[in-house]
Protein backbone atom coordinates (compact mmCIF):
# COMPACT_ATOMS: atom_id res chain seq x y z
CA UNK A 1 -61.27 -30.66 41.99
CA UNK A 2 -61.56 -31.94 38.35
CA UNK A 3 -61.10 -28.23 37.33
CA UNK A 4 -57.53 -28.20 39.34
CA UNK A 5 -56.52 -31.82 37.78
CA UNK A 6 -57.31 -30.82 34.42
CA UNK A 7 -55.11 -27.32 34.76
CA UNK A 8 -52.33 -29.61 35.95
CA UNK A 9 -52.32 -32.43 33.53
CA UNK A 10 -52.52 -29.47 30.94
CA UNK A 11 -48.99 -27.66 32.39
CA UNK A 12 -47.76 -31.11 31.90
CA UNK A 13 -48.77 -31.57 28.06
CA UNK A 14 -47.88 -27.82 27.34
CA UNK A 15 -44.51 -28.42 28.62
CA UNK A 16 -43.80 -31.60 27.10
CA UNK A 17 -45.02 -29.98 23.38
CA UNK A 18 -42.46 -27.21 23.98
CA UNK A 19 -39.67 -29.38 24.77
CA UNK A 20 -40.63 -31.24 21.67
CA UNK A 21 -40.65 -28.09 19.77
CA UNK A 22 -37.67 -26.79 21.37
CA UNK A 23 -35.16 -30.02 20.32
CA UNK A 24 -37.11 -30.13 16.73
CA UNK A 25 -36.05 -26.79 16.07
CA UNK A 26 -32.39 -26.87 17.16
CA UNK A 27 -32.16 -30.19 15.19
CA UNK A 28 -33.71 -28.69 11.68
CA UNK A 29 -31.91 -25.52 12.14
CA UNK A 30 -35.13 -23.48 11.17
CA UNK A 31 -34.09 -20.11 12.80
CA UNK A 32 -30.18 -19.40 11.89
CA UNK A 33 -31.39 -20.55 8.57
CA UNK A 34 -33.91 -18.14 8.52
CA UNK A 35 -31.77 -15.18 10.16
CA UNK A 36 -29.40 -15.82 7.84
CA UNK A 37 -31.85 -15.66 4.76
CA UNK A 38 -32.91 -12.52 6.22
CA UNK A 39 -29.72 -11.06 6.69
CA UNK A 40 -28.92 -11.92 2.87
CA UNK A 41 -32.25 -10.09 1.52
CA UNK A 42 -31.34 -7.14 4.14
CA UNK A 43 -27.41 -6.72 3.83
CA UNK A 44 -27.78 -4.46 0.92
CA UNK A 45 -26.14 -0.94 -0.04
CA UNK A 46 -29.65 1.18 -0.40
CA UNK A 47 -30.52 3.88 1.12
CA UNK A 48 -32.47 3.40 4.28
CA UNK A 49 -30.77 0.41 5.50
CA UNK A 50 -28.44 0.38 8.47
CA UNK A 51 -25.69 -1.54 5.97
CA UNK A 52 -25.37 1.61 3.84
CA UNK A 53 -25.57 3.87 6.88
CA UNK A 54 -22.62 1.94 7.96
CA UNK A 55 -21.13 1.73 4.94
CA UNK A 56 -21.20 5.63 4.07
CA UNK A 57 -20.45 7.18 7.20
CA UNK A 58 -18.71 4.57 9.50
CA UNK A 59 -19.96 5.11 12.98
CA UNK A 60 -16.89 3.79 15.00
CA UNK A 61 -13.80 5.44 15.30
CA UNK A 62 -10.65 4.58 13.43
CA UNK A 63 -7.34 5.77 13.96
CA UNK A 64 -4.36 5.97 12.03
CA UNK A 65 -1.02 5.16 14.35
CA UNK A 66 2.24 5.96 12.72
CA UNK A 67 5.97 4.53 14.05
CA UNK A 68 9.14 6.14 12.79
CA UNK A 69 12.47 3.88 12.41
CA UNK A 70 14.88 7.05 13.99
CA UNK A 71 18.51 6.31 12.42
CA UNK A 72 21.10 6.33 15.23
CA UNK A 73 24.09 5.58 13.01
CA UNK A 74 24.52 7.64 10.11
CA UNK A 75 27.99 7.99 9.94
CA UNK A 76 28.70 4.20 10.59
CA UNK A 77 26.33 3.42 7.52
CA UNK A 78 28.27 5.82 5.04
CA UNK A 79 31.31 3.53 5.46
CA UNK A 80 29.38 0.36 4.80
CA UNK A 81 27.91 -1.00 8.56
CA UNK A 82 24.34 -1.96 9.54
CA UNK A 83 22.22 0.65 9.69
CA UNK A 84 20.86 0.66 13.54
CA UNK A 85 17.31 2.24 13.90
CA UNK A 86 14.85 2.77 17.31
CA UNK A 87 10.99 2.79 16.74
CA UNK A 88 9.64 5.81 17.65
CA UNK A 89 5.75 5.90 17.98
CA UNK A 90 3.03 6.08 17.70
CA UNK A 91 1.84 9.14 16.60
CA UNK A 92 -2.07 8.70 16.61
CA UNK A 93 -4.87 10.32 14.18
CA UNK A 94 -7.96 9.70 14.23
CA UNK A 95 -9.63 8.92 10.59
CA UNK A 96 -12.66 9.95 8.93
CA UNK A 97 -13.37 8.27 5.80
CA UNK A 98 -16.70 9.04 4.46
CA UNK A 99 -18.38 7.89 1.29
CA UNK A 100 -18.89 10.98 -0.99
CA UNK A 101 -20.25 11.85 -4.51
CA UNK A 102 -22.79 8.42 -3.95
CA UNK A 103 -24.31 7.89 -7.21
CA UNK A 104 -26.60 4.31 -7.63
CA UNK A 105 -25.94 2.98 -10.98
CA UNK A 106 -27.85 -0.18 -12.96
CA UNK A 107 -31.24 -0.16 -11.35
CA UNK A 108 -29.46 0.12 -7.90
CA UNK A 109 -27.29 -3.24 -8.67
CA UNK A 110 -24.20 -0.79 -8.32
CA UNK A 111 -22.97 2.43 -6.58
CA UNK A 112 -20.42 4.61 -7.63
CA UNK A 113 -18.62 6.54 -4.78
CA UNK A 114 -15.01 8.33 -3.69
CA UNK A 115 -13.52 7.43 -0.13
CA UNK A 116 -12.29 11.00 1.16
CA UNK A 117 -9.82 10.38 4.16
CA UNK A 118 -9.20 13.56 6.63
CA UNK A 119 -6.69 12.95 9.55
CA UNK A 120 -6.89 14.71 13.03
CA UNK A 121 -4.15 14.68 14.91
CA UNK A 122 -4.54 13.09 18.51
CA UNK A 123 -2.10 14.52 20.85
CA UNK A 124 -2.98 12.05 24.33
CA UNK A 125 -2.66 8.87 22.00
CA UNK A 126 0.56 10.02 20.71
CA UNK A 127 4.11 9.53 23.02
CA UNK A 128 5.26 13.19 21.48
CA UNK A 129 3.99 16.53 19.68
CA UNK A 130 4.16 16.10 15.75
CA UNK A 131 7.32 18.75 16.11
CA UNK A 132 9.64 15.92 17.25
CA UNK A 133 12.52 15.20 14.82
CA UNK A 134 13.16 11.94 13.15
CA UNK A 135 16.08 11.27 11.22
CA UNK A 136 15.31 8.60 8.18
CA UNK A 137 16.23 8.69 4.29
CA UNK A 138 16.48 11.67 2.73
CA UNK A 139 14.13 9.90 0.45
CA UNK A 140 13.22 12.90 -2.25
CA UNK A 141 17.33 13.00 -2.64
CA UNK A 142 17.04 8.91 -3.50
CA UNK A 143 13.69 9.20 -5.59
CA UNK A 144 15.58 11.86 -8.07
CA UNK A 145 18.50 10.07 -8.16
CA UNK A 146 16.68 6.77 -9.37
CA UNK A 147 14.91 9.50 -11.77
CA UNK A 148 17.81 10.39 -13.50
CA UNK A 149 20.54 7.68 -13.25
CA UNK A 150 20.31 6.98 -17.30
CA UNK A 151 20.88 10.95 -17.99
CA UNK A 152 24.54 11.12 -16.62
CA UNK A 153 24.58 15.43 -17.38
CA UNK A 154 21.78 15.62 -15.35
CA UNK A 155 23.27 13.46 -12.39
CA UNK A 156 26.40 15.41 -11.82
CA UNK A 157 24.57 18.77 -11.63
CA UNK A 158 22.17 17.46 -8.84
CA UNK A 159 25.53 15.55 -7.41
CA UNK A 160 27.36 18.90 -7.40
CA UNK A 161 24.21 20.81 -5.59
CA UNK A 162 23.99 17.98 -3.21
CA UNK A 163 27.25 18.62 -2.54
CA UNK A 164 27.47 22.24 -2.00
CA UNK A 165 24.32 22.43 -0.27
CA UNK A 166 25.60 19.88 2.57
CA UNK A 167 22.18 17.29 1.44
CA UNK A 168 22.85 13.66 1.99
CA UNK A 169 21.57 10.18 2.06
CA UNK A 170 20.05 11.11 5.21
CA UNK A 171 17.78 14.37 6.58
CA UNK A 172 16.36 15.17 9.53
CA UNK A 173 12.49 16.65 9.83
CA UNK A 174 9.53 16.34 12.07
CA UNK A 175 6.99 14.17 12.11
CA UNK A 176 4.30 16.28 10.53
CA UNK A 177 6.82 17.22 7.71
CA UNK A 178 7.59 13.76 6.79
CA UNK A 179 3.85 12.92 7.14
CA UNK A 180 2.14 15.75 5.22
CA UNK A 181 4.39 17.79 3.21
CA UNK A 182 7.80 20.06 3.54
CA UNK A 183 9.06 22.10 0.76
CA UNK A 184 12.22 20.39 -0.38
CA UNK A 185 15.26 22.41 -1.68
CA UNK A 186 16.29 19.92 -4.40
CA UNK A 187 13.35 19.73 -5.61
CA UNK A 188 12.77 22.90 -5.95
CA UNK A 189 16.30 23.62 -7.88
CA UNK A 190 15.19 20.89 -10.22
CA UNK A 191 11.67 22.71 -10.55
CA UNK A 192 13.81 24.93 -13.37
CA UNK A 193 14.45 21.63 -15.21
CA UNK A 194 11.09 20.02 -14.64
CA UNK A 195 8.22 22.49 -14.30
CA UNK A 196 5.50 19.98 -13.69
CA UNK A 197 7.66 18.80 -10.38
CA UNK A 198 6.33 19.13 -7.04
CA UNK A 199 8.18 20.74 -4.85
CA UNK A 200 7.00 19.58 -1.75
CA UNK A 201 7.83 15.83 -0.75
CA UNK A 202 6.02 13.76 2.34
CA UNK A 203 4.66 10.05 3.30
CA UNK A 204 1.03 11.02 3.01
CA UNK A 205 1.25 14.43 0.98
CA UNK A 206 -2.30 15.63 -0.62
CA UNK A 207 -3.51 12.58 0.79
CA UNK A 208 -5.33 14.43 3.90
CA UNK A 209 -8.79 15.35 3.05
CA UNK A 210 -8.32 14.00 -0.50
CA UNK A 211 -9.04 10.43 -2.07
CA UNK A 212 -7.70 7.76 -4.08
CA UNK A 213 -10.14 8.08 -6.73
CA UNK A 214 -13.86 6.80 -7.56
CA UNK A 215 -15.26 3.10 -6.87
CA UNK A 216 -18.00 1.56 -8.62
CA UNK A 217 -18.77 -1.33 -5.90
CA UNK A 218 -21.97 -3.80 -6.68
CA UNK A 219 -24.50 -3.32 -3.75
CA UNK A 220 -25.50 -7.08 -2.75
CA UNK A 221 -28.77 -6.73 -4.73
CA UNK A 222 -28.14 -9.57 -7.34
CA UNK A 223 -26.38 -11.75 -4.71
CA UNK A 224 -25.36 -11.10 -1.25
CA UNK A 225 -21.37 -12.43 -1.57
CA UNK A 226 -21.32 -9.24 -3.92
CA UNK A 227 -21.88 -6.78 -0.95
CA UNK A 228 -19.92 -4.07 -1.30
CA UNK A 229 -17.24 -5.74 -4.00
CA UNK A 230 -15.52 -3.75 -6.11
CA UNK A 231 -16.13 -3.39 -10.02
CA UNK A 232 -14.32 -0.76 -11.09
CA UNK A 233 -11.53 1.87 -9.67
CA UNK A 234 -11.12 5.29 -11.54
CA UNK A 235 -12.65 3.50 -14.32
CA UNK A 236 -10.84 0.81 -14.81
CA UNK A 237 -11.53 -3.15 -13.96
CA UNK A 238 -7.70 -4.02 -13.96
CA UNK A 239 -4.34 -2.47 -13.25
CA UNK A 240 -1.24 -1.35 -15.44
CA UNK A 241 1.51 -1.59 -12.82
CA UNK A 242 2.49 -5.09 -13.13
CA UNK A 243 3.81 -7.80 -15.52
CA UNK A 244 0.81 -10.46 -15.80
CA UNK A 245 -2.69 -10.09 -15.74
CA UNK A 246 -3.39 -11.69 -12.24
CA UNK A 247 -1.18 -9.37 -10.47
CA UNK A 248 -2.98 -6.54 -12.18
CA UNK A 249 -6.30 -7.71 -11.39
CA UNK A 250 -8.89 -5.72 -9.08
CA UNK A 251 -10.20 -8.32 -6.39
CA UNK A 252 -12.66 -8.25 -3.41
CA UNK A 253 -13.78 -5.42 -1.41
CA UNK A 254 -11.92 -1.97 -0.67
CA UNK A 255 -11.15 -3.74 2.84
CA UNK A 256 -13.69 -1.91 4.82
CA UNK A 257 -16.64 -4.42 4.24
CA UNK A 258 -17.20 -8.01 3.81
CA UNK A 259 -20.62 -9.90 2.71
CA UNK A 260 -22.41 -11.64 5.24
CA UNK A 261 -22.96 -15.34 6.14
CA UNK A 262 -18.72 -15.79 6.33
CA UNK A 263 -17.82 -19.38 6.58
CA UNK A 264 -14.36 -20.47 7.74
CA UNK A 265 -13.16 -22.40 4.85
CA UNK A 266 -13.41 -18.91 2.66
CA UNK A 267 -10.74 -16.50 1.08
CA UNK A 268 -11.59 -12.83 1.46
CA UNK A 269 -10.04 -10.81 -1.50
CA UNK A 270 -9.89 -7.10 -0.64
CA UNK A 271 -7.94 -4.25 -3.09
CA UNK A 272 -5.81 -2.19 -1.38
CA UNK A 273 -4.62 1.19 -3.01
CA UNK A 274 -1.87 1.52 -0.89
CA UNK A 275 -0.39 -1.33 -1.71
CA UNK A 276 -1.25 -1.07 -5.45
CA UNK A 277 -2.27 -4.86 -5.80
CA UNK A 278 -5.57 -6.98 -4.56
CA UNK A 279 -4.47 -9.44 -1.86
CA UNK A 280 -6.67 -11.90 0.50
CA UNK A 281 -6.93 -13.14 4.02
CA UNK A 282 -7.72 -17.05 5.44
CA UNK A 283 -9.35 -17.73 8.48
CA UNK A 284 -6.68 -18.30 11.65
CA UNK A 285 -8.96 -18.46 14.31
CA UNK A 286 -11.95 -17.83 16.61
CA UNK A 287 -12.24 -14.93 19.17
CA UNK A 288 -14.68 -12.88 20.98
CA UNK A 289 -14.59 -9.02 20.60
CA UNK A 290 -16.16 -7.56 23.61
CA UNK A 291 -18.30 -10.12 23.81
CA UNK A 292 -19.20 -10.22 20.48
CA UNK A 293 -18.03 -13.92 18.40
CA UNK A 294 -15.86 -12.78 15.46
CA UNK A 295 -13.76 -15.08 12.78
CA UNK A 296 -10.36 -14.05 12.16
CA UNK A 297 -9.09 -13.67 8.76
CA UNK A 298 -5.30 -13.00 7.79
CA UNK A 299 -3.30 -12.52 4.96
CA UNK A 300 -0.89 -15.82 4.54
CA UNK A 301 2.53 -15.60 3.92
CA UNK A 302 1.95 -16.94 0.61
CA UNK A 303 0.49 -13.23 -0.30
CA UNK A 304 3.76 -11.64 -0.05
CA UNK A 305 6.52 -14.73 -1.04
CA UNK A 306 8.38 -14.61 -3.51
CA UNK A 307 7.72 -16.05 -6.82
CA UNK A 308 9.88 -19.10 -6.38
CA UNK A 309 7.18 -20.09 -3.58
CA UNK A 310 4.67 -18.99 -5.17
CA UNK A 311 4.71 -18.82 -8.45
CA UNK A 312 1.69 -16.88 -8.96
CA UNK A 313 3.79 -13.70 -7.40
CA UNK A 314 5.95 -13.50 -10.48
CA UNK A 315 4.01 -10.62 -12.08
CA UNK A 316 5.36 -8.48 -9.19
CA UNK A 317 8.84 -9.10 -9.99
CA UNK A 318 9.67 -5.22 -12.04
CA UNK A 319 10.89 -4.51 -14.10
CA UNK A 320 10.35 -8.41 -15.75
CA UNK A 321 12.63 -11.08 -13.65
CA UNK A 322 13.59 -8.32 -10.89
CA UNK A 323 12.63 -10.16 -8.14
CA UNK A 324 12.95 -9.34 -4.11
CA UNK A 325 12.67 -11.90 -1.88
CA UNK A 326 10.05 -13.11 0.27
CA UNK A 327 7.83 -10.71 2.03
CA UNK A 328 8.74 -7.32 0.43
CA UNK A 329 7.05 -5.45 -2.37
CA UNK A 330 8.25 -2.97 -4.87
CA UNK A 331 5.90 -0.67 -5.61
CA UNK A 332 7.99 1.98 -7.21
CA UNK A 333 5.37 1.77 -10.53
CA UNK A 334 2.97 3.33 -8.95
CA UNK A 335 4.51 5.85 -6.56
CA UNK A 336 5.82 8.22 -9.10
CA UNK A 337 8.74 5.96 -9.70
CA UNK A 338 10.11 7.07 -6.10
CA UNK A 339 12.24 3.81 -4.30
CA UNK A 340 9.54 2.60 -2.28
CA UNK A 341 8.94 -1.23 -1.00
CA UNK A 342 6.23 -2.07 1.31
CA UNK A 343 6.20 -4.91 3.75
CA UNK A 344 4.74 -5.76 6.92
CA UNK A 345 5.99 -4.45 10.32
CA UNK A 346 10.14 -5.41 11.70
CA UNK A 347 9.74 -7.65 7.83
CA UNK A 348 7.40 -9.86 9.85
CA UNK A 349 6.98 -12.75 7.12
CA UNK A 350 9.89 -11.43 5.35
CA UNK A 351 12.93 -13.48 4.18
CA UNK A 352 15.75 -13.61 7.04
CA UNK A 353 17.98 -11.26 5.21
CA UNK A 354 15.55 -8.22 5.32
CA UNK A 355 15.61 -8.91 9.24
CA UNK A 356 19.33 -9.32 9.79
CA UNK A 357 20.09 -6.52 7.59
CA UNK A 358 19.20 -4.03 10.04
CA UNK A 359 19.55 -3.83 13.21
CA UNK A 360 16.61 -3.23 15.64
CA UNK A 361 14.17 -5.30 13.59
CA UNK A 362 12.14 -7.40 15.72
CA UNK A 363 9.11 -9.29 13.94
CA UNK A 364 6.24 -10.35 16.34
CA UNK A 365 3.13 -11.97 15.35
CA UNK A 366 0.96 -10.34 18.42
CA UNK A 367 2.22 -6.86 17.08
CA UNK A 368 3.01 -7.16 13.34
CA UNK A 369 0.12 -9.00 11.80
CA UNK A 370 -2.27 -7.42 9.98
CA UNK A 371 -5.81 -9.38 11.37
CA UNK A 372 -9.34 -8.60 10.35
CA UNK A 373 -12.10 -10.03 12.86
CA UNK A 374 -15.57 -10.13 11.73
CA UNK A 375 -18.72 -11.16 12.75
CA UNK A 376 -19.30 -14.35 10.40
CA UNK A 377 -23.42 -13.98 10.89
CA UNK A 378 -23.17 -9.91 9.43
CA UNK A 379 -20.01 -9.64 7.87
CA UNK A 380 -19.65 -6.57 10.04
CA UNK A 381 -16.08 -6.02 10.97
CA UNK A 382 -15.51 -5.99 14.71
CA UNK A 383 -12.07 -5.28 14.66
CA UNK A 384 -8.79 -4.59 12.20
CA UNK A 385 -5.37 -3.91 12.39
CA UNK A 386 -3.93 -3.01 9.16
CA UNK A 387 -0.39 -2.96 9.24
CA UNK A 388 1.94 -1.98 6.63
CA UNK A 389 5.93 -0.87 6.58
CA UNK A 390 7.39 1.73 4.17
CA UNK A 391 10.89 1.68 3.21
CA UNK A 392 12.90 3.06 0.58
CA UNK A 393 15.29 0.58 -1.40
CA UNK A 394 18.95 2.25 -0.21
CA UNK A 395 20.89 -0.71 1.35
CA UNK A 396 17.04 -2.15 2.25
CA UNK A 397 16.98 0.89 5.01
CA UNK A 398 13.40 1.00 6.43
CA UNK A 399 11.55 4.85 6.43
CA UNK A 400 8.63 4.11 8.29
CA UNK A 401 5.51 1.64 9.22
CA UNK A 402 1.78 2.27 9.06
CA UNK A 403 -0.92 0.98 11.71
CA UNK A 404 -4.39 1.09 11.08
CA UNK A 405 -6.84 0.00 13.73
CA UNK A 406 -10.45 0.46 13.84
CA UNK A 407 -12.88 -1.05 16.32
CA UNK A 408 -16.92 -1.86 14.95
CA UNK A 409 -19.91 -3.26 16.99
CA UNK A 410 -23.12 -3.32 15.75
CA UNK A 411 -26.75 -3.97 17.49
CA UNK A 412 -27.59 -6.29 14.92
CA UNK A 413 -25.24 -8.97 16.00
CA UNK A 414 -26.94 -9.00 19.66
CA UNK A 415 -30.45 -8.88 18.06
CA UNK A 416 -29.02 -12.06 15.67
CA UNK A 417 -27.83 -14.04 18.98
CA UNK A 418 -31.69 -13.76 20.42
CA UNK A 419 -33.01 -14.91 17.33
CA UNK A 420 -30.81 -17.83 17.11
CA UNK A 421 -31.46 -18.60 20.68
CA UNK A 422 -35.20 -19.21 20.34
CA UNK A 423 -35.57 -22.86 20.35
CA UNK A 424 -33.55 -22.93 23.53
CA UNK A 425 -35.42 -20.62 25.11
CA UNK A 426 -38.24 -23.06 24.33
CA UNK A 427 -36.45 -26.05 25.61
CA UNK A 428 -36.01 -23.68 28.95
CA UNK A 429 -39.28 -22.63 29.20
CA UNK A 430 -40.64 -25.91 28.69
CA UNK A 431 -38.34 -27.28 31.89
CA UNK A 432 -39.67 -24.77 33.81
CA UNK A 433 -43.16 -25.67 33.40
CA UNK A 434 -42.36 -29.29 33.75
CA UNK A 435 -41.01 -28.63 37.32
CA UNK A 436 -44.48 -26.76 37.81
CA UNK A 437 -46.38 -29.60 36.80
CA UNK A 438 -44.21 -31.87 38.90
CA UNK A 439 -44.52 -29.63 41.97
CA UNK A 440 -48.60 -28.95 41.49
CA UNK A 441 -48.93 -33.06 41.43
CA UNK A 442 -46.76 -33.62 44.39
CA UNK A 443 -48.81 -31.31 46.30
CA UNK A 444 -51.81 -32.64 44.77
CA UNK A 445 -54.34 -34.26 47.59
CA UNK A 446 -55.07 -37.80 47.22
CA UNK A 447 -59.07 -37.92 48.01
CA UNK A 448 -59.99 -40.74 51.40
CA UNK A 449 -61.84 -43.34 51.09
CA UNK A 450 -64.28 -43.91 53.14
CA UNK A 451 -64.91 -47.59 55.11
């Protein structure tokens, strides 16, 4: 009987120590803190760790969605109206965009590597074949023109073969054409004049199974917020394209990975060769990915205003005091001086103008924002929608807008949440045992007395 009593009474103590434990651990914050210091020691680009894995091979699927802007009044815009366009899209690919050439540098502090993107075309997440015709800018007729507008000899001739050969401001080709390449008869009659000119003109042209050149990135090892941050691109720290030195500078990541331990009050900088600048993201808001807790970052409208908002946009203005308004960029330096401004999707963002000026623009925030989400415990990106708009600068008519989506979940996010949840599951366990001890005493006899 003493044997039984003692058992009990012990349940009881045992439980009350755990619930003790349990609430002195949630309030000292013992386990995220260590987590976290773990996943700051572990978050590191060396081989053998599931970060590089993930970093040079990416294990999720991303896709590549293009929409066209189809021109349905030609005519109507020769003589001065609106241009009117209809989306047409998307046409889907799926990306692969493997680190290659990985070469550690400085004791493993940095790695040097090229990002070669290949592009499969995916015909049931697509509304059409890549054989259906869209009719846009004839945008290698507007790129020479701009070429050669000083050289007035020069101007005529390709005037007078325009003419003859029945090309215009506007041509009509099919989606794979304008996406990876069509041989271009103007170009190819100025090929006489210019040798060294390619002939054949699209969006994305040698950019299928090539890359934009190497990255030195540091791997984490000195400090974790370095993960994956970019040092140097094709050898170079900062860029040439622009008119002041912060414009030109090389910020952040290449996009496709973020350090871990992410607070909310944090900018992420990320370079982006596509846009030809560095640019950065604020936290909007909390969400859940498939069950998976995710912050989500944005790029403010600050990143694409104009300089008279924000002043420290001015080095974009080219050539020097050429300025566009709000929300557009020209980025003509660095595409082979070709008339190309970027923006975001419909000129979400963009100054009212852009909007009005052509009709069938409709800007939504749900559809036109480019969002990152990523776990704030890994860093890991859950999900992205990168979201970008081409157009060529002929009465501000748009050519055609980019979406880039890619979905990520990782196991070590789940394994993170049952770490975390440790001192609760003490507090739980301790409950339970106190409801044993409770029930064993109840049922406990009380010994008679005898008269």
């Amino acid at each position: 009987m003493q044997l039984k009593s003692c058992c009990i009474y012990s349940i009881g103590v045992f439980s009350i120590l755990l619930l003790i434990s349990g609430i002195v651990l949630v309030l000292s914050n013992v386990f995220p803190l260590l987590t976290q210091s773990l996943v700051e020691k572990e978050v590191v680009l060396k081989n053998g760790t599931e970060a590089f894995e993930a970093w040079k091979n990416p294990p999720a699927p991303i896709y590549m969605q293009f929409y066209f802007f189809n021109l349905t009044n030609p005519l109507e815009v020769l003589d001065g109206d609106r241009p009117a366009v209809v989306e047409i899209g998307p046409y889907t690919y799926r990306e692969y965009r493997p680190m290659e050439q990985v070469d550690f540098q400085d004791n493993g502090t940095k790695v040097a590597a090229v990002n070669t993107k290949t592009y499969i075309f995916q015909p049931n997440m697509s509304r059409g074949p890549e054989s259906e015709l869209i009719r846009t800018v004839n945008i290698p007729a507007m790129t020479v023109m701009e070429q050669f507008k000083d050289q007035p000899l020069i101007a005529n001739l390709i005037a007078a073969y325009m003419r003859s050969a029945d090309e215009g401001l506007f041509s009509t080709h099919t989606v794979g054409e304008l996406l990876w390449g069509y041989e271009d008869a103007l170009l190819k009659a100025l090929k006489t004049l210019k040798p060294d000119l390619d002939d054949v003109f699209g969006l994305f042209h040698k950019n299928n199974g090539s890359n934009d050149g190497q990255y030195v990135f540091f791997t984490g090892h000195q400090s974790y917020q370095d993960f994956a941050r970019v040092d140097t691109w094709n050898g170079d720290r900062s860029l040439s394209w622009w008119t002041s030195d912060e414009c030109n500078m090389i910020n952040g990541t290449n996009g496709a990975s973020f350090h871990p331990v992410i607070a909310k009050n944090e900018t992420l900088y990320m370079f982006s060769s596509d846009l030809c600048r560095s640019l950065y993201a604020v936290y909007e808001e909390d969400v859940t990915v498939k069950g998976i807790p995710a912050y989500r970052f944005s790029p403010p409208s600050d990143v694409f205003a104009n300089h008279t908002v924000n002043p420290a946009n001015a080095g974009f203005c080219v050539p020097i005091g050429n300025c566009l308004g709000s929300g557009v960029l020209n980025v003509s330096p660095c595409k082979q001086g070709a008339p190309i401004v970027m923006s975001s999707p419909h000129f979400y963002q963009a100054d009212e103008k852009y909007v009005q000026g052509v009709f069938g623009m409709r800007p939504q925030k749900e559809q036109h924002q480019t969002v990152i989400d990523i776990n704030p415990f890994t860093g890991i990106i859950v999900q992205a929608a990168k979201r970008l708009q081409i157009n060529v600068f002929v009465e501000k008519i748009p050519a055609v807008l980019v979406s880039e989506g890619v979905f990520k979940e990782m196991t070590i996010i789940v394994q993170q949440n049952v770490v975390v949840n440790i001192p609760f599951l003490f507090i739980g366990l301790a409950i339970i045992l106190g409801g044993v001890f409770m029930f064993l005493m109840c049922r406990q006899k009380v010994p008679e007395v005898s008269v």
